[in-house]
Amino acid sequence: MVKIAEQDTSLLNLFNESRSLIEKDSSPLVNQWRTKAEEAFKQLGIPSNKVEAYKYTNLQPWFKAQYAYSFSENGYQGKIDEIFKCDVESMESHTVFMVNGKFIPGSNGNVLPQGVVIGSFSELAKKHSLIIEKYYSKIAPVTEDGMVALNTMFANDGIFIHVPAGKVVEKPIQIVNILTGEKDLMVNQRNLIVIEENAQARVLFCDHTLTQSRFVINSVTEAQIDATANLDFYNIQNQHNGTIQVGGYYFNQEKQSVLNANYFTLHTGIARNNIFARLGGEHAENHISGLYLIDKNQHVDNFSYINHAVPDCESNELFKGVMDDASTGAFTGRILVAKDAQRTNAYQSNNNLLLTENAKMNTRPQLEIYADDVKCSHGATVGQLDDNALFYLRARGISKEEANILLRFAFAYEVIEKIQMPELKEQIRELVEKRFRGELDKCDSCVVCGQVDKNAMRCV
Amino acid sequence: MLKIKDLHAKIDGKEILRGINLEVKAGEIHAIMGPNGSGKSTLAAVLTGNEAFEVNEGEVEFNGEDLLDMAPEDRAREGLFLSFQYPVEIPGVSMTNFMRTALNEQKKHKGEEPLSASDFLKLMRDRKKLVDIDSDLTNRSVNEGFSGGEKKKNEIFQMAMLDPKLAILDETDSGLDIDALRIVANGVNKLKRSDNATILITHYQRLLDYIEPDYVHVLYKGRIVKSAGKELARELEEKGYDWIKKEFEE
Ligand SMILES: Nc1ncnc2c1ncn2[C@@H]1O[C@H](COP(=O)(O)OP(=O)(O)OP(=O)(O)O)[C@@H](O)[C@H]1O
Ligand SMILES: [Mg+2]
C-alpha cells in the first residue's frame, strides 16, 4: 500500500467530517460514488511530480485541507439580479452563473428548445437519475486519477446540460464561472453534459476570479456526445495569478459525432488541463485546440489524451503558447490507437513562442499505436520571435512594441481561427490583443454579452 | 538630403563597410553597383538601422538630423524607405493590417490624423494600380508564398503607399520579368518628384534604361571606388569590374 501524504490524510479527514453536509442535497446515485472515490484517493492522493502524468506540474503544494471549503454556504449568497443585469445583447446566448462552484438560480432565461435542460447539477441529478446512472463517473477516470477521485468525493454542484435527441440549441450556452469572496477557497465543481443523438450545442465556460483570495479549483466535466451529435466546447480562462486550477474535461464520442474543443488560457496562476477524449464510434471527429498566453511566473500544463478505440476516426490537435518572463509550460499529447482502429487519422502539433530566455517549455508527444493502417503525425516547436520579421516591420515605421504585438498575434492567430462562432472569434481576438498589450483586465469578460464588470458584481 | 561621411560598419567583428562617403540631394537618382559581397546591402541595412550591424566610425546626416542615432522605425517615419533585396515572409500578418498600421504610425509621427477605413482602402486601390499588383496579394499575409517577382512588386507597392523622401531599392530589378521590370520602373518614375530622391542598387544596365540615374557609383570592398555619370553603368556592362579592381589595387 502506497503511503499517501499528510495533507492527503487531512483532505480525507475533511471529507469524513463534512460528508453528511456534502451528501445532504445530492442525488443518492452521486453519493454512491463517494466511497469508491475515497478508496481510490487513499491510493492515489494528490499527484506530485513523481506521477508520470503530472511530471511537470506538482499539485501537492496546493491542494490542502486548510482552505475554506465551498460545499457549505460560504459561497456567494446574493441574488442573481443583484450581480448581473444583462441587457439586450444577452439575447445572443443562454447565460448561467456559477459562483464558487455553485449554480446561481435565476440566471438569464432565453427560451430553450423543448426538452433541453440547463441548470444546477445538484438539483437536476436528482431528477434525471437515468442520465446519472448511465454517465456519471463513467467517463472520467475516478479510480485512476487522484484529482478526479478528489472531485468525486466532494462533488456537489456544477452545471448540468442535457440536449435530447435531435434538438439543436442555436444560441451558445454560456457558463460564467465566478470565484469570489474574502477567504481563500477550494472548489470541486462537477459538470455533466449530455448531447444525445443528432443533437447540437455550443457550450462556453468562462472562468473568472473577482477577488484577490487564493482559489484552488479542481473541476471535472464529463461530456457524452452521442452518434451524429455535435458539440462545440470553449473554455476561456481569465483568472488572477493566485489561482490554481485543474480542469478535467472528459469526452466520450459515439459514431459520426463531432467535437470541437478550444481552450484559451488568457491569464492564470497555475493551470492544468486534462483533456481526454474517447472515440468509441466509427467516423467520429475530434478537434481540440488551445492557446496559452502566459507571463511572470505563470504555469500552464495541457495534458491531452485521445483514445482511438475504433476504426475510421479522426483527431486533430493544435496547441500554441506565447510565453513571456519566467513563465513555464508543458504539453503532453498522448494518442492511443487501439489494435483494431484501422484507418485512423490522428494529427497533433504544439508550437511555442518563447519571448525570454527564462521562459521554459516541456513538450512531449506520446503515441501508442497498435493498428497498422494509420496516419499519425506530431510536431513540436519552441522558437523565438523572428528578428528579420521584426526589423522588416520596424523598417516600415512600426514601433518595436507594435511590431512585437503584431508578430505575437500572428503566431496565435491560427488557434483563434478555429473558433466556429464569429462573435466569439471577434471577442477572443480582442481579448488576445489586449493581453499582448498588457491591458487585459481580470474583469474583461469573455462572455458574449460582456457585461459582468459593468454590473453590481464589482471587480476589485 | 543624405550625407554619409566615412562610414565604417562591421558584423561579427568583420569590417564590411570601410569608409563610405556619399551625398544625395533632393531630386537626384543615384545608382550603386559593385561585385557580389562588396557591401551594397550592408550599406542599405546600416542606413535603415538593422541592429545586426555595428557602426564603428562615421556619420550620417538625413535631412539635417543624425540618422544613426534613430531607431529603425523613426528613420522610416522621417521618410527613409528600403526595398529589401530579400523581403521577409510574415505569416499571420495581413498585408492590409500591416500597411494600415505602418501608414497610421507614420501619420501619428507627423501629427496627422489616421486615415479612415474608406480613405485607406481608396489609397490602397490607387497605389495597387500604380504597380499593377494583383488584388488578392494584398488580402494575403505579408509576402507569404509570394513569388520572387511578386515580392519585389510588393516592395514598390509599399513604397507607393508610404511615399518616402529617400528610397533605397536593393536589387528590386532582379527576378522581375521584362513586363514587371517596366511596370516597377514606371512606378518609381511616377513617384519621382523634385523633393525626393532614390538610390538604386543594381547589377544591370537594363533597369537604368528605364530609370535614368544622375550618378553611378561603384562599391568595392566596402568603399566607393568610382563615381561618374550614367555612362559608367554602360561601361561596366561592357567591361565588367576587373579594370576597376585593378585600378583600385594600384
Ligand atoms: N549577417 C551576416 N553575417 C556575416 N557576414 C555577413 C552578414 N551579412 C553580410 N555579411 C557579409 O558582408 C559582405 C557584404 O555583404 P552584402 O550583402 O552587403 O553584399 P552585396 O554587395 O549586397 O552583395 P550582392 O550583390 O551579392 O547582393 C559579404 O561578405 C557577406 O558575406
Ligand atoms: Mg545585396
XYZ file of C-alpha atoms and ligand atoms in Angstrom:
742
model
C 0.000 0.000 0.000
C 1.248 3.413 -1.012
C 1.747 5.837 1.758
C -0.125 8.987 0.982
C 0.984 12.405 2.040
C -0.106 14.009 5.271
C -2.109 16.656 3.514
C -3.994 13.955 1.671
C -4.945 12.488 5.010
C -6.183 15.877 6.073
C -8.317 16.040 2.934
C -9.705 12.605 3.806
C -10.490 13.855 7.281
C -12.191 16.910 5.895
C -14.248 14.646 3.660
C -15.355 12.450 6.525
C -16.201 15.390 8.753
C -18.246 17.062 6.056
C -19.686 14.081 4.312
C -23.212 14.447 5.626
C -23.241 18.087 4.613
C -21.993 17.225 1.134
C -24.471 14.418 0.674
C -27.459 16.239 2.055
C -28.532 17.855 -1.224
C -27.040 15.331 -3.596
C -28.546 12.556 -5.624
C -28.123 9.154 -3.968
C -26.601 7.953 -7.255
C -23.938 10.602 -6.977
C -23.391 9.819 -3.313
C -22.871 6.155 -4.143
C -19.665 7.026 -5.935
C -18.073 8.787 -2.994
C -16.921 5.693 -1.198
C -15.312 4.321 -4.318
C -13.658 7.678 -4.930
C -12.429 7.796 -1.360
C -10.887 4.345 -1.704
C -9.161 5.448 -4.895
C -7.969 8.683 -3.320
C -6.416 6.763 -0.443
C -4.271 5.041 -3.058
C -3.624 7.925 -5.388
C -3.594 11.057 -3.274
C -2.916 14.467 -4.786
C -0.471 13.872 -7.656
C 3.062 15.096 -7.148
C 5.550 15.394 -9.991
C 6.541 11.785 -9.322
C 3.340 10.732 -11.001
C 4.306 10.460 -14.669
C 1.267 12.310 -15.999
C 1.927 15.181 -13.595
C 5.673 15.287 -14.121
C 5.672 18.991 -14.955
C 3.037 20.123 -12.504
C 3.304 19.160 -8.894
C -0.108 19.707 -7.351
C 0.759 18.651 -3.825
C 1.753 22.066 -2.542
C -1.626 23.491 -3.494
C -4.385 21.103 -2.613
C -4.679 21.218 1.126
C -7.483 20.989 3.593
C -6.599 24.351 5.054
C -8.691 26.309 2.568
C -12.219 27.215 3.291
C -14.448 24.853 1.505
C -17.341 25.756 -0.710
C -19.752 22.902 -0.120
C -21.242 24.865 2.706
C -22.883 28.187 2.024
C -19.702 30.196 2.134
C -20.037 30.930 -1.499
C -21.895 33.873 -2.844
C -25.298 34.318 -1.275
C -26.803 37.206 -3.150
C -29.423 37.074 -5.811
C -28.524 36.780 -9.426
C -30.181 40.041 -10.480
C -28.020 41.845 -7.962
C -24.874 40.678 -9.613
C -25.910 40.570 -13.157
C -28.161 42.651 -15.275
C -27.653 41.589 -18.782
C -29.333 43.755 -21.358
C -30.387 43.239 -24.918
C -27.101 41.829 -26.105
C -27.560 38.843 -23.844
C -30.294 37.631 -26.129
C -27.481 36.152 -28.105
C -26.778 33.476 -25.526
C -28.170 31.316 -22.753
C -26.132 32.529 -19.849
C -25.906 30.941 -16.435
C -23.715 31.817 -13.496
C -21.794 29.656 -11.148
C -20.326 31.325 -8.107
C -17.618 29.420 -6.285
C -18.751 26.254 -7.985
C -22.405 26.663 -7.127
C -25.178 27.222 -9.590
C -26.975 30.539 -9.172
C -30.677 30.208 -9.886
C -32.487 32.833 -11.872
C -29.823 33.119 -14.490
C -30.636 34.648 -17.821
C -33.619 32.947 -19.274
C -33.734 32.713 -23.000
C -36.267 30.226 -24.187
C -34.657 26.870 -24.741
C -35.813 24.322 -27.290
C -38.334 21.987 -25.731
C -36.782 19.288 -23.597
C -33.386 20.949 -23.320
C -32.295 21.246 -19.729
C -29.644 23.539 -18.329
C -29.225 24.042 -14.637
C -27.818 23.056 -11.298
C -26.110 19.686 -11.294
C -27.117 19.051 -7.715
C -30.795 19.711 -8.480
C -31.000 18.030 -11.843
C -29.041 14.926 -10.891
C -31.888 14.081 -8.555
C -34.448 14.470 -11.320
C -32.589 12.712 -14.081
C -31.427 9.540 -12.441
C -31.311 7.615 -15.725
C -28.760 10.009 -17.109
C -26.735 9.960 -13.915
C -26.805 6.211 -13.817
C -25.617 5.993 -17.393
C -22.875 8.587 -17.461
C -21.902 9.909 -14.061
C -18.341 8.868 -13.237
C -18.376 6.586 -16.266
C -16.455 8.972 -18.493
C -13.940 10.463 -16.079
C -11.362 8.038 -14.632
C -12.429 8.116 -10.979
C -10.126 5.328 -9.893
C -7.098 6.328 -11.954
C -6.558 10.000 -11.324
C -6.254 11.418 -7.811
C -7.831 14.703 -8.867
C -10.902 13.045 -10.347
C -11.168 10.913 -7.213
C -10.959 14.011 -5.025
C -13.597 15.756 -7.115
C -15.908 12.768 -6.960
C -15.614 12.654 -3.169
C -16.525 16.297 -2.743
C -18.647 16.834 -5.867
C -21.850 18.576 -5.069
C -22.795 21.175 -7.641
C -21.921 22.396 -11.087
C -23.691 22.648 -14.406
C -25.951 20.016 -15.866
C -26.770 20.196 -19.559
C -28.998 17.762 -21.358
C -29.835 18.169 -25.046
C -32.239 15.422 -26.099
C -32.029 13.643 -29.425
C -32.438 15.794 -32.493
C -32.540 19.114 -30.624
C -30.394 21.976 -31.827
C -29.535 24.733 -29.382
C -28.684 27.598 -31.695
C -27.516 30.134 -29.165
C -24.392 29.364 -27.199
C -24.862 28.096 -23.682
C -22.585 30.173 -21.595
C -21.456 29.211 -18.154
C -19.756 32.025 -16.313
C -17.694 30.529 -13.522
C -17.008 33.195 -10.956
C -14.716 32.877 -7.994
C -15.129 35.463 -5.340
C -15.037 36.124 -1.611
C -12.646 37.279 1.067
C -11.443 33.824 2.053
C -9.025 31.515 0.294
C -11.123 28.815 -1.181
C -11.086 25.298 -2.570
C -13.724 24.356 -5.135
C -14.585 20.962 -6.599
C -17.052 21.713 -9.336
C -18.702 18.877 -11.198
C -20.347 19.243 -14.587
C -22.203 16.861 -16.827
C -23.059 17.480 -20.463
C -25.109 15.022 -22.477
C -25.750 15.680 -26.147
C -27.963 12.975 -27.494
C -28.164 11.543 -30.956
C -28.229 14.068 -33.756
C -28.417 16.982 -31.327
C -26.198 20.056 -31.367
C -24.964 22.549 -28.825
C -22.292 25.105 -28.187
C -21.061 25.361 -24.669
C -18.820 28.100 -23.378
C -17.120 28.033 -19.982
C -15.717 31.362 -18.880
C -13.576 31.216 -15.785
C -13.098 34.393 -13.762
C -11.789 35.490 -10.418
C -13.226 38.616 -8.878
C -11.309 38.927 -5.643
C -7.665 38.517 -4.741
C -8.121 35.492 -2.467
C -6.333 32.295 -3.372
C -8.571 29.976 -5.329
C -7.809 26.312 -5.714
C -10.138 24.748 -8.230
C -10.486 21.148 -9.183
C -13.259 20.833 -11.709
C -14.394 17.777 -13.588
C -16.590 17.929 -16.675
C -17.947 14.776 -18.209
C -19.442 15.036 -21.665
C -21.275 12.413 -23.628
C -21.659 13.068 -27.350
C -23.968 10.545 -28.920
C -23.997 9.371 -32.520
C -24.088 12.148 -35.146
C -24.284 14.744 -32.390
C -22.186 17.874 -32.428
C -20.606 19.742 -29.539
C -18.597 22.940 -29.774
C -16.909 23.487 -26.487
C -14.960 26.559 -25.407
C -13.094 27.314 -22.256
C -11.819 30.808 -21.626
C -9.721 31.297 -18.562
C -9.078 34.751 -17.189
C -8.043 34.310 -13.585
C -5.613 36.093 -11.325
C -2.075 34.963 -10.555
C -3.050 33.355 -7.280
C -5.379 30.871 -8.933
C -4.592 27.191 -9.226
C -6.998 25.390 -11.473
C -7.093 21.775 -12.503
C -9.679 21.402 -15.209
C -10.586 17.875 -16.187
C -12.584 17.589 -19.414
C -13.604 14.077 -20.315
C -15.407 13.483 -23.591
C -16.959 10.286 -24.833
C -17.801 10.323 -28.526
C -20.058 7.937 -30.392
C -20.114 7.264 -34.096
C -20.079 10.207 -36.504
C -20.128 12.667 -33.662
C -18.107 15.852 -33.935
C -16.354 17.621 -31.100
C -14.598 20.955 -31.396
C -12.984 21.905 -28.122
C -10.976 25.101 -27.704
C -9.039 26.176 -24.638
C -7.912 29.749 -24.166
C -5.755 30.430 -21.179
C -5.546 34.196 -21.213
C -4.492 34.692 -17.641
C -3.945 32.365 -14.717
C -1.651 31.348 -11.898
C -1.216 27.643 -12.392
C -3.435 25.885 -14.861
C -3.564 22.225 -15.607
C -5.999 20.976 -18.213
C -6.702 17.293 -18.532
C -8.419 16.859 -21.862
C -9.431 13.302 -22.556
C -11.479 12.064 -25.456
C -12.517 8.561 -26.260
C -13.544 7.992 -29.848
C -15.764 4.997 -29.378
C -17.820 5.024 -32.592
C -16.674 4.910 -36.181
C -16.203 8.132 -38.124
C -16.160 10.265 -35.016
C -14.282 13.540 -35.447
C -12.359 15.256 -32.744
C -10.748 18.696 -32.983
C -9.011 20.097 -29.970
C -7.053 23.314 -29.835
C -5.555 25.524 -27.212
C -3.849 28.858 -26.828
C -1.995 29.858 -23.696
C -0.596 33.324 -23.152
C 1.460 33.447 -20.031
C 3.984 35.644 -18.293
C 5.528 36.348 -14.873
C 5.623 33.037 -13.006
C 2.505 31.624 -14.542
C 2.399 27.965 -15.399
C 0.218 26.121 -17.872
C 0.182 22.385 -18.421
C -2.078 20.931 -21.096
C -2.332 17.190 -20.899
C -4.352 15.593 -23.650
C -5.228 12.014 -24.269
C -7.059 10.970 -27.418
C -8.168 7.382 -27.393
C -8.914 5.981 -30.842
C -10.792 2.888 -29.751
C -12.446 2.033 -33.077
C -11.587 2.333 -36.804
C -12.096 5.297 -39.126
C -11.952 8.165 -36.681
C -10.095 11.407 -36.999
C -8.440 13.629 -34.437
C -6.723 16.955 -34.897
C -4.918 18.732 -32.172
C -3.231 22.112 -32.101
C -1.851 23.839 -29.036
C 0.102 27.075 -29.169
C 1.716 29.123 -26.472
C 3.242 32.565 -26.142
C 5.399 32.643 -23.070
C 6.983 35.702 -21.516
C 9.131 36.426 -18.443
C 9.787 33.336 -16.310
C 6.618 31.513 -17.226
C 6.702 27.772 -17.650
C 4.616 25.462 -19.707
C 4.095 21.839 -20.535
C 2.224 19.930 -23.162
C 1.612 16.222 -23.350
C -0.160 14.809 -26.332
C -0.998 11.224 -25.752
C -2.622 9.377 -28.607
C -3.694 5.788 -28.309
C -4.698 3.877 -31.417
C -6.220 0.539 -30.486
C -5.318 -2.636 -32.316
C -8.433 -2.664 -34.432
C -8.648 1.063 -35.005
C -7.596 0.878 -38.640
C -7.670 3.888 -40.935
C -7.224 6.232 -38.013
C -6.099 9.763 -38.776
C -4.501 11.469 -35.830
C -2.635 14.748 -36.061
C -1.088 16.775 -33.342
C 1.105 19.807 -33.004
C 2.356 22.049 -30.270
C 4.144 25.288 -31.102
C 5.611 27.704 -28.646
C 6.939 31.201 -28.823
C 9.338 31.960 -26.014
C 9.919 35.678 -25.554
C 12.662 35.420 -22.952
C 15.459 33.070 -22.024
C 13.806 32.389 -18.718
C 10.588 31.041 -20.130
C 10.640 27.242 -20.232
C 8.555 24.760 -22.130
C 8.360 20.998 -21.929
C 6.520 19.302 -24.717
C 6.096 15.598 -25.271
C 4.111 13.611 -27.753
C 3.198 10.114 -26.583
C 1.972 7.941 -29.377
C 0.891 4.385 -28.753
C -0.177 2.831 -31.988
C -1.327 -0.755 -32.142
C -3.084 -0.681 -35.529
C -1.091 -0.824 -38.751
C -3.147 1.225 -41.178
C -2.864 4.587 -39.506
C -1.976 8.154 -40.452
C -0.420 9.842 -37.490
C 1.705 12.918 -37.263
C 3.006 15.043 -34.482
C 5.260 18.038 -34.298
C 6.520 20.312 -31.601
C 8.414 23.560 -31.920
C 9.873 26.014 -29.476
C 11.091 29.247 -31.023
C 11.721 32.935 -30.584
C 10.366 35.969 -32.386
C 11.815 36.260 -35.866
C 14.319 39.142 -35.809
C 14.141 39.584 -39.572
C 10.377 39.946 -39.464
C 10.680 42.365 -36.555
C 13.140 44.504 -38.490
C 11.040 44.396 -41.622
C 8.045 45.780 -39.733
C 10.096 48.452 -37.982
C 11.654 49.477 -41.287
C 8.152 50.470 -42.353
C 7.724 52.768 -39.395
C 6.009 50.389 -36.995
C 7.309 50.742 -33.437
C 9.167 47.888 -31.824
C 6.338 47.305 -29.337
C 3.682 47.322 -32.005
C 5.741 45.033 -34.252
C 6.152 42.686 -31.322
C 2.416 42.576 -30.779
C 1.724 42.035 -34.470
C 4.077 39.068 -34.546
C 2.755 37.512 -31.376
C -0.734 37.916 -32.637
C 0.234 36.393 -35.970
C 1.508 33.377 -34.058
C -1.669 32.991 -32.023
C -3.974 33.652 -34.945
C -4.167 30.058 -36.154
C -5.846 28.922 -32.949
C -8.293 31.828 -32.884
C -9.278 30.890 -36.421
C -10.582 27.569 -35.113
C -13.433 29.268 -33.284
C -16.669 28.467 -35.034
C -18.754 31.333 -33.706
C -17.972 34.635 -35.447
C -18.967 36.859 -32.478
C -16.881 34.824 -30.110
C -13.967 34.796 -32.515
C -14.040 38.577 -32.663
C -14.264 38.821 -28.894
C -11.345 36.462 -28.350
C -9.345 38.301 -30.980
C -9.797 41.485 -28.988
C -9.020 39.838 -25.666
C -5.847 38.291 -27.058
C -4.761 41.631 -28.419
C -5.482 43.271 -25.078
C -3.496 40.559 -23.387
C -0.498 41.256 -25.603
C -0.816 44.951 -24.918
C -0.844 44.242 -21.210
C -4.332 45.734 -20.988
C -6.312 42.622 -20.158
C -8.264 43.233 -17.038
C -9.411 40.320 -14.975
C -12.845 41.851 -15.275
C -12.672 41.655 -19.038
C -15.359 39.270 -19.728
C -15.244 36.681 -22.389
C -18.978 36.481 -22.148
C -20.730 37.054 -25.380
C -22.769 39.762 -23.771
C -19.698 41.061 -21.937
C -21.479 42.698 -19.013
C -20.043 41.346 -15.808
C -17.818 44.285 -14.973
C -20.492 46.864 -15.722
C -22.838 45.456 -13.148
C -23.170 45.100 -9.474
C -20.602 42.362 -9.145
C -17.616 44.523 -8.538
C -14.160 43.762 -9.664
C -11.612 44.635 -7.031
C 19.116 65.113 -48.066
C 21.575 62.343 -47.167
C 25.205 62.881 -46.201
C 27.355 59.857 -45.443
C 30.799 60.606 -44.030
C 33.488 57.982 -43.628
C 31.054 55.264 -42.616
C 32.520 52.058 -41.184
C 30.392 49.102 -40.106
C 31.061 45.566 -39.045
C 29.341 42.312 -38.278
C 30.776 39.596 -36.051
C 33.938 41.657 -35.782
C 34.401 41.692 -39.550
C 34.525 45.136 -41.127
C 32.243 45.228 -44.174
C 31.918 48.958 -44.782
C 35.303 50.589 -44.722
C 34.813 54.290 -45.162
C 31.838 55.210 -47.301
C 31.328 58.795 -48.439
C 28.228 59.756 -50.365
C 25.938 62.719 -50.724
C 22.450 62.525 -52.178
C 20.418 65.666 -52.826
C 16.685 66.049 -53.303
C 15.601 65.335 -56.846
C 18.558 63.038 -57.568
C 18.810 59.409 -58.550
C 21.960 57.531 -57.618
C 22.867 54.070 -58.798
C 25.194 51.897 -56.730
C 26.797 48.979 -58.489
C 29.552 46.609 -57.493
C 30.512 42.962 -57.350
C 28.731 40.439 -55.111
C 29.658 40.747 -51.486
C 31.084 44.247 -51.825
C 28.779 45.662 -49.156
C 25.841 47.204 -51.043
C 23.112 45.531 -48.978
C 25.122 46.141 -45.848
C 25.095 49.854 -46.587
C 21.315 49.719 -47.033
C 20.939 47.756 -43.778
C 23.107 50.175 -41.813
C 21.235 53.182 -43.170
C 17.881 51.720 -42.190
C 19.088 50.740 -38.729
C 19.465 46.965 -38.811
C 20.913 46.189 -35.396
C 22.819 43.161 -36.660
C 25.481 45.587 -37.884
C 27.629 47.742 -35.705
C 28.702 51.165 -36.869
C 32.183 51.738 -35.563
C 33.004 55.000 -37.284
C 31.478 57.750 -39.334
C 28.413 59.946 -39.526
C 25.191 60.001 -41.476
C 23.018 63.049 -41.732
C 19.470 62.703 -43.038
C 17.578 65.948 -43.632
C 19.873 67.630 -41.159
C 19.406 65.018 -38.435
C 21.746 62.381 -37.072
C 20.389 59.258 -38.738
C 22.497 56.750 -36.822
C 21.012 57.951 -33.586
C 17.478 56.958 -34.572
C 15.567 53.701 -34.129
C 14.677 51.969 -37.404
C 11.008 52.973 -37.101
C 11.947 56.619 -36.613
C 14.118 56.568 -39.705
C 11.165 55.222 -41.663
C 8.882 57.852 -40.149
C 11.371 60.538 -41.170
C 10.975 59.328 -44.728
C 13.573 56.637 -45.345
C 12.460 53.522 -47.193
C 14.246 50.320 -48.131
C 13.010 47.968 -50.783
C 14.578 44.795 -49.397
C 16.742 42.562 -51.563
C 15.104 39.647 -49.747
C 11.649 40.667 -48.489
C 10.616 38.768 -45.357
C 7.584 36.475 -45.223
C 5.384 37.130 -42.197
C 2.638 34.520 -41.926
C -0.381 35.656 -39.962
C 0.096 39.385 -40.532
C -2.177 40.517 -43.342
C -0.870 42.973 -45.911
C -3.797 45.248 -45.206
C -3.277 45.318 -41.464
C 0.464 45.765 -41.957
C 0.049 48.720 -44.298
C -2.643 50.353 -42.204
C -0.515 50.084 -39.082
C 2.588 51.375 -40.848
C 0.804 54.260 -42.507
C -1.005 55.339 -39.370
C 2.117 55.167 -37.227
C 3.855 57.364 -39.767
C 0.921 59.755 -39.762
C 0.870 59.876 -35.989
C 4.559 60.749 -36.035
C 3.795 63.683 -38.299
C 0.950 64.773 -36.062
C -1.659 63.859 -38.643
C -4.964 62.098 -38.150
C -5.112 58.391 -39.003
C -6.786 57.562 -42.308
C -10.395 56.496 -42.197
C -11.094 52.939 -43.314
C -12.585 54.089 -46.582
C -9.774 56.552 -47.357
C -7.271 53.846 -46.602
C -8.936 51.406 -48.964
C -9.117 54.078 -51.627
C -5.393 54.736 -51.255
C -4.670 51.011 -51.451
C -6.669 50.680 -54.630
C -4.980 53.651 -56.181
C -1.429 52.539 -55.310
C -2.095 48.987 -56.371
C -2.860 50.261 -59.831
C 0.397 52.149 -59.927
C 2.418 48.950 -59.614
C -0.164 46.704 -61.213
C -0.127 44.367 -58.238
C -2.611 41.534 -58.134
C -5.517 42.333 -55.866
C -5.522 39.131 -53.910
C -1.891 39.586 -52.895
C -2.959 42.359 -50.565
C -5.506 40.051 -48.980
C -2.812 37.596 -48.006
C -0.211 37.524 -45.286
C 2.839 39.713 -45.858
C 4.904 38.122 -48.641
C 3.791 34.644 -47.619
C 4.052 32.359 -50.601
C 4.643 35.303 -52.954
C 6.791 34.542 -55.987
C 10.154 36.296 -56.248
C 8.746 38.857 -58.658
C 5.590 39.403 -56.592
C 7.703 40.141 -53.548
C 9.601 42.818 -55.453
C 6.397 44.371 -56.757
C 5.059 44.326 -53.243
C 8.056 46.337 -52.046
C 7.311 49.028 -54.612
C 3.652 48.921 -53.663
C 4.647 49.630 -50.047
C 6.880 52.437 -51.216
C 3.963 53.911 -53.136
C 1.783 53.666 -50.023
C 4.299 55.281 -47.695
C 5.609 57.956 -50.077
C 9.148 58.229 -48.677
C 11.619 61.066 -49.095
C 14.513 58.759 -49.800
C 14.026 55.289 -51.211
C 16.789 52.713 -51.414
C 15.924 49.966 -53.868
C 18.175 46.980 -53.259
C 18.157 44.869 -56.417
C 14.454 45.408 -56.885
C 15.017 44.595 -60.567
C 16.425 41.098 -60.012
C 13.921 38.353 -60.541
C 11.480 40.539 -62.463
C 10.336 39.546 -65.926
C 10.522 42.170 -68.679
C 6.963 43.397 -68.236
C 7.237 43.530 -64.464
C 10.508 45.420 -64.753
C 8.826 48.035 -66.930
C 5.888 48.327 -64.542
C 8.119 48.687 -61.493
C 10.339 51.217 -63.251
C 7.303 53.214 -64.361
C 6.015 53.148 -60.795
C 9.305 54.519 -59.497
C 9.347 57.206 -62.180
C 5.803 58.279 -61.369
C 6.672 58.640 -57.692
C 9.687 60.746 -58.553
C 9.487 64.391 -57.535
C 11.883 67.258 -57.065
C 11.689 66.846 -53.279
C 12.508 63.161 -53.037
C 15.472 61.019 -54.003
C 16.293 57.427 -54.925
C 19.270 55.137 -54.520
C 19.163 52.176 -56.898
C 21.327 49.200 -56.055
C 21.573 47.081 -59.153
C 23.756 44.802 -61.215
C 22.130 45.563 -64.520
C 22.088 48.330 -67.054
C 18.584 47.312 -68.115
C 16.973 48.956 -65.081
C 18.914 52.104 -65.799
C 17.453 52.154 -69.308
C 14.134 52.880 -67.637
C 15.217 54.911 -64.653
C 17.967 57.283 -65.574
C 20.449 57.907 -62.795
C 22.220 61.197 -62.259
C 25.209 59.407 -60.738
C 26.630 55.914 -60.813
C 28.914 54.673 -58.014
C 30.918 51.510 -57.765
C 31.185 49.921 -54.345
C 34.103 47.580 -53.904
C 35.375 46.014 -50.711
C 33.351 48.366 -48.566
C 34.359 51.597 -50.303
C 33.022 53.683 -53.141
C 35.930 53.420 -55.541
C 34.473 55.192 -58.539
C 31.712 57.719 -59.195
C 30.616 59.107 -62.522
C 27.571 59.847 -64.655
C 25.192 57.337 -66.165
C 27.724 56.353 -68.862
C 29.691 54.475 -66.202
C 26.956 51.850 -65.967
C 27.203 51.112 -69.661
C 30.966 50.852 -69.413
C 30.649 48.355 -66.556
C 28.130 46.340 -68.533
C 30.657 46.038 -71.355
C 33.881 45.607 -69.443
C 32.943 44.105 -66.104
C 34.637 45.101 -62.837
C 38.170 43.857 -63.499
C 39.506 47.171 -64.683
C 38.137 48.924 -61.632
C 39.514 46.297 -59.299
C 42.896 46.692 -61.000
C 42.724 50.472 -60.778
C 41.814 50.186 -57.122
C 44.533 47.690 -56.203
C 47.105 50.095 -57.734
N 24.676 38.597 -41.218
C 25.921 38.478 -41.711
N 26.839 37.723 -41.063
C 28.096 37.612 -41.544
N 28.502 38.185 -42.660
C 27.640 38.934 -43.363
C 26.293 39.111 -42.921
N 25.680 39.903 -43.797
C 26.570 40.189 -44.760
N 27.762 39.619 -44.495
C 28.955 39.683 -45.325
O 29.186 41.022 -45.681
C 29.692 41.102 -47.001
C 28.865 42.087 -47.795
O 27.556 41.558 -47.988
P 26.424 42.359 -48.715
O 25.175 41.578 -48.583
O 26.413 43.752 -48.218
O 26.928 42.337 -50.225
P 26.230 42.893 -51.538
O 27.165 43.895 -52.074
O 24.872 43.335 -51.247
O 26.230 41.597 -52.455
P 25.175 41.077 -53.541
O 25.473 41.808 -54.794
O 25.505 39.645 -53.670
O 23.814 41.332 -53.001
C 29.662 39.695 -47.578
O 30.963 39.175 -47.491
C 28.728 38.953 -46.653
O 29.091 37.613 -46.552
Mg 22.996 42.630 -51.732
